[in-house]
Amino acid sequence: MSLLRLLKGLDRAGVAFVVIGGVAAVAHGSARVTNDLDICYDPDVANTDRLARLLRRWHAYPRGVEPGLPFILDARTFRDVHVFTLVTDEGDLDLMDEVAGVGPFERVRAASQLVTVEGARVSILGLDALIRAKRATRRPRDEDALVELEALRELGRRKRRVRREE
């Protein structure tokens, strides 16, 4: 899997998305390892058309589903299904059109920050919103990650205070 190829491919295809989950946590300094890319996508029809075309090129298929079953990936699928866990030629990709604790895509985008990764412009969910999202899921692995994310937030606050005092 190549997270970089996934990010660059989404960027080149003009897909509006925000990186959430483990990769966003790593971008904020987390030492945790993740094996997939989680994104929140804009459910706008033009955006889901672009996303569906890209995912078809990547041979996307539902993760954990028996191979060979019918799976049509188009704008209608995005209208009817709001969370996808997919395996692709580029790696595992989880998609959702809203994030628990944050809200629908527009709120997720408003709570994100733009970064450049190897030439690709990528929005990453901000640390405060990521903490809210992890709290809202109530999964044991997210509870564990919260301790680290909250420590990173406090470290950032202390660094900003020191800079202001200088």
mmCIF file with all atom_site columns, N, CA, C and O in Angstrom, residues 28-67:
data_model
loop_
_atom_site.group_PDB
_atom_site.id
_atom_site.type_symbol
_atom_site.label_atom_id
_atom_site.label_alt_id
_atom_site.label_comp_id
_atom_site.label_asym_id
_atom_site.label_entity_id
_atom_site.label_seq_id
_atom_site.pdbx_PDB_ins_code
_atom_site.Cartn_x
_atom_site.Cartn_y
_atom_site.Cartn_z
_atom_site.occupancy
_atom_site.B_iso_or_equiv
_atom_site.pdbx_formal_charge
_atom_site.auth_seq_id
_atom_site.auth_comp_id
_atom_site.auth_asym_id
_atom_site.auth_atom_id
_atom_site.pdbx_PDB_model_num
ATOM 1   N N  . HIS A 1 28 ? -0.381  14.904  12.807  1.00 0.00 ? 28 HIS A N  1
ATOM 2   C CA . HIS A 1 28 ? -0.314  15.755  14.012  1.00 0.00 ? 28 HIS A CA 1
ATOM 3   C C  . HIS A 1 28 ? 0.745   15.284  15.000  1.00 0.00 ? 28 HIS A C  1
ATOM 4   O O  . HIS A 1 28 ? 0.871   15.849  16.080  1.00 0.00 ? 28 HIS A O  1
ATOM 5   N N  . GLY A 1 29 ? 1.497   14.235  14.643  1.00 0.00 ? 29 GLY A N  1
ATOM 6   C CA . GLY A 1 29 ? 2.601   13.799  15.488  1.00 0.00 ? 29 GLY A CA 1
ATOM 7   C C  . GLY A 1 29 ? 2.423   12.455  16.158  1.00 0.00 ? 29 GLY A C  1
ATOM 8   O O  . GLY A 1 29 ? 3.297   12.026  16.913  1.00 0.00 ? 29 GLY A O  1
ATOM 9   N N  . SER A 1 30 ? 1.318   11.775  15.901  1.00 0.00 ? 30 SER A N  1
ATOM 10  C CA . SER A 1 30 ? 1.099   10.465  16.519  1.00 0.00 ? 30 SER A CA 1
ATOM 11  C C  . SER A 1 30 ? 2.150   9.468   16.046  1.00 0.00 ? 30 SER A C  1
ATOM 12  O O  . SER A 1 30 ? 2.571   9.483   14.892  1.00 0.00 ? 30 SER A O  1
ATOM 13  N N  . ALA A 1 31 ? 2.541   8.591   16.952  1.00 0.00 ? 31 ALA A N  1
ATOM 14  C CA . ALA A 1 31 ? 3.520   7.549   16.624  1.00 0.00 ? 31 ALA A CA 1
ATOM 15  C C  . ALA A 1 31 ? 2.835   6.251   16.196  1.00 0.00 ? 31 ALA A C  1
ATOM 16  O O  . ALA A 1 31 ? 3.499   5.274   15.894  1.00 0.00 ? 31 ALA A O  1
ATOM 17  N N  . ARG A 1 32 ? 1.523   6.242   16.155  1.00 0.00 ? 32 ARG A N  1
ATOM 18  C CA . ARG A 1 32 ? 0.781   5.029   15.794  1.00 0.00 ? 32 ARG A CA 1
ATOM 19  C C  . ARG A 1 32 ? 0.952   4.714   14.316  1.00 0.00 ? 32 ARG A C  1
ATOM 20  O O  . ARG A 1 32 ? 1.157   5.597   13.497  1.00 0.00 ? 32 ARG A O  1
ATOM 21  N N  . VAL A 1 33 ? 0.810   3.444   13.986  1.00 0.00 ? 33 VAL A N  1
ATOM 22  C CA . VAL A 1 33 ? 0.919   2.984   12.605  1.00 0.00 ? 33 VAL A CA 1
ATOM 23  C C  . VAL A 1 33 ? -0.482  2.673   12.096  1.00 0.00 ? 33 VAL A C  1
ATOM 24  O O  . VAL A 1 33 ? -1.305  2.109   12.821  1.00 0.00 ? 33 VAL A O  1
ATOM 25  N N  . THR A 1 34 ? -0.752  3.038   10.853  1.00 0.00 ? 34 THR A N  1
ATOM 26  C CA . THR A 1 34 ? -2.052  2.741   10.264  1.00 0.00 ? 34 THR A CA 1
ATOM 27  C C  . THR A 1 34 ? -1.849  2.033   8.930   1.00 0.00 ? 34 THR A C  1
ATOM 28  O O  . THR A 1 34 ? -0.843  2.266   8.250   1.00 0.00 ? 34 THR A O  1
ATOM 29  N N  . ASN A 1 35 ? -2.782  1.182   8.578   1.00 0.00 ? 35 ASN A N  1
ATOM 30  C CA . ASN A 1 35 ? -2.666  0.411   7.348   1.00 0.00 ? 35 ASN A CA 1
ATOM 31  C C  . ASN A 1 35 ? -3.666  0.822   6.288   1.00 0.00 ? 35 ASN A C  1
ATOM 32  O O  . ASN A 1 35 ? -3.781  0.157   5.265   1.00 0.00 ? 35 ASN A O  1
ATOM 33  N N  . ASP A 1 36 ? -4.425  1.873   6.558   1.00 0.00 ? 36 ASP A N  1
ATOM 34  C CA . ASP A 1 36 ? -5.381  2.331   5.555   1.00 0.00 ? 36 ASP A CA 1
ATOM 35  C C  . ASP A 1 36 ? -5.486  3.842   5.605   1.00 0.00 ? 36 ASP A C  1
ATOM 36  O O  . ASP A 1 36 ? -4.964  4.490   6.506   1.00 0.00 ? 36 ASP A O  1
ATOM 37  N N  . LEU A 1 37 ? -6.143  4.382   4.590   1.00 0.00 ? 37 LEU A N  1
ATOM 38  C CA . LEU A 1 37 ? -6.389  5.815   4.525   1.00 0.00 ? 37 LEU A CA 1
ATOM 39  C C  . LEU A 1 37 ? -7.877  6.033   4.728   1.00 0.00 ? 37 LEU A C  1
ATOM 40  O O  . LEU A 1 37 ? -8.698  5.432   4.026   1.00 0.00 ? 37 LEU A O  1
ATOM 41  N N  . ASP A 1 38 ? -8.220  6.867   5.698   1.00 0.00 ? 38 ASP A N  1
ATOM 42  C CA . ASP A 1 38 ? -9.610  7.225   5.966   1.00 0.00 ? 38 ASP A CA 1
ATOM 43  C C  . ASP A 1 38 ? -9.828  8.649   5.471   1.00 0.00 ? 38 ASP A C  1
ATOM 44  O O  . ASP A 1 38 ? -9.056  9.549   5.828   1.00 0.00 ? 38 ASP A O  1
ATOM 45  N N  . ILE A 1 39 ? -10.876 8.824   4.672   1.00 0.00 ? 39 ILE A N  1
ATOM 46  C CA . ILE A 1 39 ? -11.193 10.175  4.203   1.00 0.00 ? 39 ILE A CA 1
ATOM 47  C C  . ILE A 1 39 ? -12.678 10.450  4.357   1.00 0.00 ? 39 ILE A C  1
ATOM 48  O O  . ILE A 1 39 ? -13.503 9.539   4.352   1.00 0.00 ? 39 ILE A O  1
ATOM 49  N N  . CYS A 1 40 ? -12.991 11.722  4.494   1.00 0.00 ? 40 CYS A N  1
ATOM 50  C CA . CYS A 1 40 ? -14.355 12.211  4.404   1.00 0.00 ? 40 CYS A CA 1
ATOM 51  C C  . CYS A 1 40 ? -14.432 12.929  3.064   1.00 0.00 ? 40 CYS A C  1
ATOM 52  O O  . CYS A 1 40 ? -13.594 13.785  2.766   1.00 0.00 ? 40 CYS A O  1
ATOM 53  N N  . TYR A 1 41 ? -15.403 12.556  2.241   1.00 0.00 ? 41 TYR A N  1
ATOM 54  C CA . TYR A 1 41 ? -15.512 13.119  0.898   1.00 0.00 ? 41 TYR A CA 1
ATOM 55  C C  . TYR A 1 41 ? -16.735 14.030  0.789   1.00 0.00 ? 41 TYR A C  1
ATOM 56  O O  . TYR A 1 41 ? -17.721 13.871  1.502   1.00 0.00 ? 41 TYR A O  1
ATOM 57  N N  . ASP A 1 42 ? -16.652 14.976  -0.141  1.00 0.00 ? 42 ASP A N  1
ATOM 58  C CA . ASP A 1 42 ? -17.771 15.856  -0.446  1.00 0.00 ? 42 ASP A CA 1
ATOM 59  C C  . ASP A 1 42 ? -18.814 15.041  -1.206  1.00 0.00 ? 42 ASP A C  1
ATOM 60  O O  . ASP A 1 42 ? -18.509 14.473  -2.260  1.00 0.00 ? 42 ASP A O  1
ATOM 61  N N  . PRO A 1 43 ? -20.059 14.939  -0.687  1.00 0.00 ? 43 PRO A N  1
ATOM 62  C CA . PRO A 1 43 ? -21.073 14.126  -1.354  1.00 0.00 ? 43 PRO A CA 1
ATOM 63  C C  . PRO A 1 43 ? -21.704 14.779  -2.582  1.00 0.00 ? 43 PRO A C  1
ATOM 64  O O  . PRO A 1 43 ? -22.618 14.208  -3.184  1.00 0.00 ? 43 PRO A O  1
ATOM 65  N N  . ASP A 1 44 ? -21.212 15.944  -2.980  1.00 0.00 ? 44 ASP A N  1
ATOM 66  C CA . ASP A 1 44 ? -21.696 16.598  -4.189  1.00 0.00 ? 44 ASP A CA 1
ATOM 67  C C  . ASP A 1 44 ? -21.597 15.632  -5.373  1.00 0.00 ? 44 ASP A C  1
ATOM 68  O O  . ASP A 1 44 ? -20.616 14.887  -5.491  1.00 0.00 ? 44 ASP A O  1
ATOM 69  N N  . VAL A 1 45 ? -22.587 15.624  -6.255  1.00 0.00 ? 45 VAL A N  1
ATOM 70  C CA . VAL A 1 45 ? -22.639 14.669  -7.364  1.00 0.00 ? 45 VAL A CA 1
ATOM 71  C C  . VAL A 1 45 ? -21.401 14.749  -8.252  1.00 0.00 ? 45 VAL A C  1
ATOM 72  O O  . VAL A 1 45 ? -20.833 13.717  -8.627  1.00 0.00 ? 45 VAL A O  1
ATOM 73  N N  . ALA A 1 46 ? -20.959 15.946  -8.597  1.00 0.00 ? 46 ALA A N  1
ATOM 74  C CA . ALA A 1 46 ? -19.771 16.067  -9.455  1.00 0.00 ? 46 ALA A CA 1
ATOM 75  C C  . ALA A 1 46 ? -18.550 15.463  -8.763  1.00 0.00 ? 46 ALA A C  1
ATOM 76  O O  . ALA A 1 46 ? -17.729 14.797  -9.405  1.00 0.00 ? 46 ALA A O  1
ATOM 77  N N  . ASN A 1 47 ? -18.428 15.669  -7.459  1.00 0.00 ? 47 ASN A N  1
ATOM 78  C CA . ASN A 1 47 ? -17.291 15.113  -6.724  1.00 0.00 ? 47 ASN A CA 1
ATOM 79  C C  . ASN A 1 47 ? -17.379 13.595  -6.637  1.00 0.00 ? 47 ASN A C  1
ATOM 80  O O  . ASN A 1 47 ? -16.376 12.900  -6.823  1.00 0.00 ? 47 ASN A O  1
ATOM 81  N N  . THR A 1 48 ? -18.565 13.065  -6.351  1.00 0.00 ? 48 THR A N  1
ATOM 82  C CA . THR A 1 48 ? -18.684 11.614  -6.270  1.00 0.00 ? 48 THR A CA 1
ATOM 83  C C  . THR A 1 48 ? -18.501 10.965  -7.632  1.00 0.00 ? 48 THR A C  1
ATOM 84  O O  . THR A 1 48 ? -18.009 9.838   -7.708  1.00 0.00 ? 48 THR A O  1
ATOM 85  N N  . ASP A 1 49 ? -18.845 11.663  -8.710  1.00 0.00 ? 49 ASP A N  1
ATOM 86  C CA . ASP A 1 49 ? -18.549 11.145  -10.057 1.00 0.00 ? 49 ASP A CA 1
ATOM 87  C C  . ASP A 1 49 ? -17.039 11.003  -10.247 1.00 0.00 ? 49 ASP A C  1
ATOM 88  O O  . ASP A 1 49 ? -16.558 9.976   -10.731 1.00 0.00 ? 49 ASP A O  1
ATOM 89  N N  . ARG A 1 50 ? -16.280 12.041  -9.869  1.00 0.00 ? 50 ARG A N  1
ATOM 90  C CA . ARG A 1 50 ? -14.812 11.986  -9.983  1.00 0.00 ? 50 ARG A CA 1
ATOM 91  C C  . ARG A 1 50 ? -14.244 10.869  -9.118  1.00 0.00 ? 50 ARG A C  1
ATOM 92  O O  . ARG A 1 50 ? -13.372 10.105  -9.539  1.00 0.00 ? 50 ARG A O  1
ATOM 93  N N  . LEU A 1 51 ? -14.748 10.770  -7.900  1.00 0.00 ? 51 LEU A N  1
ATOM 94  C CA . LEU A 1 51 ? -14.279 9.748   -6.972  1.00 0.00 ? 51 LEU A CA 1
ATOM 95  C C  . LEU A 1 51 ? -14.602 8.348   -7.495  1.00 0.00 ? 51 LEU A C  1
ATOM 96  O O  . LEU A 1 51 ? -13.746 7.457   -7.475  1.00 0.00 ? 51 LEU A O  1
ATOM 97  N N  . ALA A 1 52 ? -15.803 8.146   -7.999  1.00 0.00 ? 52 ALA A N  1
ATOM 98  C CA . ALA A 1 52 ? -16.198 6.834   -8.532  1.00 0.00 ? 52 ALA A CA 1
ATOM 99  C C  . ALA A 1 52 ? -15.323 6.445   -9.728  1.00 0.00 ? 52 ALA A C  1
ATOM 100 O O  . ALA A 1 52 ? -14.889 5.284   -9.824  1.00 0.00 ? 52 ALA A O  1
ATOM 101 N N  . ARG A 1 53 ? -15.040 7.394   -10.630 1.00 0.00 ? 53 ARG A N  1
ATOM 102 C CA . ARG A 1 53 ? -14.166 7.094   -11.786 1.00 0.00 ? 53 ARG A CA 1
ATOM 103 C C  . ARG A 1 53 ? -12.786 6.657   -11.317 1.00 0.00 ? 53 ARG A C  1
ATOM 104 O O  . ARG A 1 53 ? -12.223 5.684   -11.815 1.00 0.00 ? 53 ARG A O  1
ATOM 105 N N  . LEU A 1 54 ? -12.230 7.367   -10.339 1.00 0.00 ? 54 LEU A N  1
ATOM 106 C CA . LEU A 1 54 ? -10.915 7.026   -9.814  1.00 0.00 ? 54 LEU A CA 1
ATOM 107 C C  . LEU A 1 54 ? -10.934 5.649   -9.154  1.00 0.00 ? 54 LEU A C  1
ATOM 108 O O  . LEU A 1 54 ? -10.050 4.820   -9.404  1.00 0.00 ? 54 LEU A O  1
ATOM 109 N N  . LEU A 1 55 ? -11.934 5.385   -8.354  1.00 0.00 ? 55 LEU A N  1
ATOM 110 C CA . LEU A 1 55 ? -12.011 4.102   -7.656  1.00 0.00 ? 55 LEU A CA 1
ATOM 111 C C  . LEU A 1 55 ? -12.208 2.936   -8.626  1.00 0.00 ? 55 LEU A C  1
ATOM 112 O O  . LEU A 1 55 ? -11.694 1.843   -8.389  1.00 0.00 ? 55 LEU A O  1
ATOM 113 N N  . ARG A 1 56 ? -12.912 3.170   -9.730  1.00 0.00 ? 56 ARG A N  1
ATOM 114 C CA . ARG A 1 56 ? -13.037 2.109   -10.739 1.00 0.00 ? 56 ARG A CA 1
ATOM 115 C C  . ARG A 1 56 ? -11.670 1.821   -11.370 1.00 0.00 ? 56 ARG A C  1
ATOM 116 O O  . ARG A 1 56 ? -11.314 0.669   -11.590 1.00 0.00 ? 56 ARG A O  1
ATOM 117 N N  . ARG A 1 57 ? -10.887 2.878   -11.635 1.00 0.00 ? 57 ARG A N  1
ATOM 118 C CA . ARG A 1 57 ? -9.530  2.679   -12.185 1.00 0.00 ? 57 ARG A CA 1
ATOM 119 C C  . ARG A 1 57 ? -8.657  1.908   -11.205 1.00 0.00 ? 57 ARG A C  1
ATOM 120 O O  . ARG A 1 57 ? -7.784  1.142   -11.609 1.00 0.00 ? 57 ARG A O  1
ATOM 121 N N  . TRP A 1 58 ? -8.886  2.109   -9.932  1.00 0.00 ? 58 TRP A N  1
ATOM 122 C CA . TRP A 1 58 ? -8.121  1.422   -8.894  1.00 0.00 ? 58 TRP A CA 1
ATOM 123 C C  . TRP A 1 58 ? -8.724  0.061   -8.538  1.00 0.00 ? 58 TRP A C  1
ATOM 124 O O  . TRP A 1 58 ? -8.285  -0.582  -7.591  1.00 0.00 ? 58 TRP A O  1
ATOM 125 N N  . HIS A 1 59 ? -9.747  -0.366  -9.265  1.00 0.00 ? 59 HIS A N  1
ATOM 126 C CA . HIS A 1 59 ? -10.414 -1.662  -9.037  1.00 0.00 ? 59 HIS A CA 1
ATOM 127 C C  . HIS A 1 59 ? -10.902 -1.802  -7.591  1.00 0.00 ? 59 HIS A C  1
ATOM 128 O O  . HIS A 1 59 ? -10.710 -2.840  -6.956  1.00 0.00 ? 59 HIS A O  1
ATOM 129 N N  . ALA A 1 60 ? -11.536 -0.765  -7.079  1.00 0.00 ? 60 ALA A N  1
ATOM 130 C CA . ALA A 1 60 ? -12.032 -0.772  -5.702  1.00 0.00 ? 60 ALA A CA 1
ATOM 131 C C  . ALA A 1 60 ? -13.119 -1.827  -5.532  1.00 0.00 ? 60 ALA A C  1
ATOM 132 O O  . ALA A 1 60 ? -13.961 -2.031  -6.412  1.00 0.00 ? 60 ALA A O  1
ATOM 133 N N  . TYR A 1 61 ? -13.063 -2.501  -4.383  1.00 0.00 ? 61 TYR A N  1
ATOM 134 C CA . TYR A 1 61 ? -14.034 -3.544  -4.060  1.00 0.00 ? 61 TYR A CA 1
ATOM 135 C C  . TYR A 1 61 ? -14.213 -3.549  -2.541  1.00 0.00 ? 61 TYR A C  1
ATOM 136 O O  . TYR A 1 61 ? -13.260 -3.278  -1.804  1.00 0.00 ? 61 TYR A O  1
ATOM 137 N N  . PRO A 1 62 ? -15.417 -3.842  -2.068  1.00 0.00 ? 62 PRO A N  1
ATOM 138 C CA . PRO A 1 62 ? -15.633 -3.832  -0.613  1.00 0.00 ? 62 PRO A CA 1
ATOM 139 C C  . PRO A 1 62 ? -14.693 -4.797  0.114   1.00 0.00 ? 62 PRO A C  1
ATOM 140 O O  . PRO A 1 62 ? -14.574 -5.963  -0.262  1.00 0.00 ? 62 PRO A O  1
ATOM 141 N N  . ARG A 1 63 ? -14.028 -4.290  1.125   1.00 0.00 ? 63 ARG A N  1
ATOM 142 C CA . ARG A 1 63 ? -13.109 -5.102  1.910   1.00 0.00 ? 63 ARG A CA 1
ATOM 143 C C  . ARG A 1 63 ? -13.897 -6.129  2.723   1.00 0.00 ? 63 ARG A C  1
ATOM 144 O O  . ARG A 1 63 ? -14.929 -5.814  3.308   1.00 0.00 ? 63 ARG A O  1
ATOM 145 N N  . GLY A 1 64 ? -13.415 -7.368  2.723   1.00 0.00 ? 64 GLY A N  1
ATOM 146 C CA . GLY A 1 64 ? -14.038 -8.420  3.491   1.00 0.00 ? 64 GLY A CA 1
ATOM 147 C C  . GLY A 1 64 ? -15.215 -9.089  2.801   1.00 0.00 ? 64 GLY A C  1
ATOM 148 O O  . GLY A 1 64 ? -15.867 -9.947  3.392   1.00 0.00 ? 64 GLY A O  1
ATOM 149 N N  . VAL A 1 65 ? -15.504 -8.697  1.564   1.00 0.00 ? 65 VAL A N  1
ATOM 150 C CA . VAL A 1 65 ? -16.612 -9.287  0.817   1.00 0.00 ? 65 VAL A CA 1
ATOM 151 C C  . VAL A 1 65 ? -16.045 -10.307 -0.168  1.00 0.00 ? 65 VAL A C  1
ATOM 152 O O  . VAL A 1 65 ? -15.006 -10.069 -0.794  1.00 0.00 ? 65 VAL A O  1
ATOM 153 N N  . GLU A 1 66 ? -16.741 -11.414 -0.309  1.00 0.00 ? 66 GLU A N  1
ATOM 154 C CA . GLU A 1 66 ? -16.311 -12.471 -1.226  1.00 0.00 ? 66 GLU A CA 1
ATOM 155 C C  . GLU A 1 66 ? -16.076 -11.903 -2.629  1.00 0.00 ? 66 GLU A C  1
ATOM 156 O O  . GLU A 1 66 ? -16.932 -11.208 -3.174  1.00 0.00 ? 66 GLU A O  1
ATOM 157 N N  . PRO A 1 67 ? -14.918 -12.158 -3.213  1.00 0.00 ? 67 PRO A N  1
ATOM 158 C CA . PRO A 1 67 ? -14.627 -11.652 -4.564  1.00 0.00 ? 67 PRO A CA 1
ATOM 159 C C  . PRO A 1 67 ? -15.631 -12.168 -5.589  1.00 0.00 ? 67 PRO A C  1
ATOM 160 O O  . PRO A 1 67 ? -16.149 -13.276 -5.479  1.00 0.00 ? 67 PRO A O  1
#
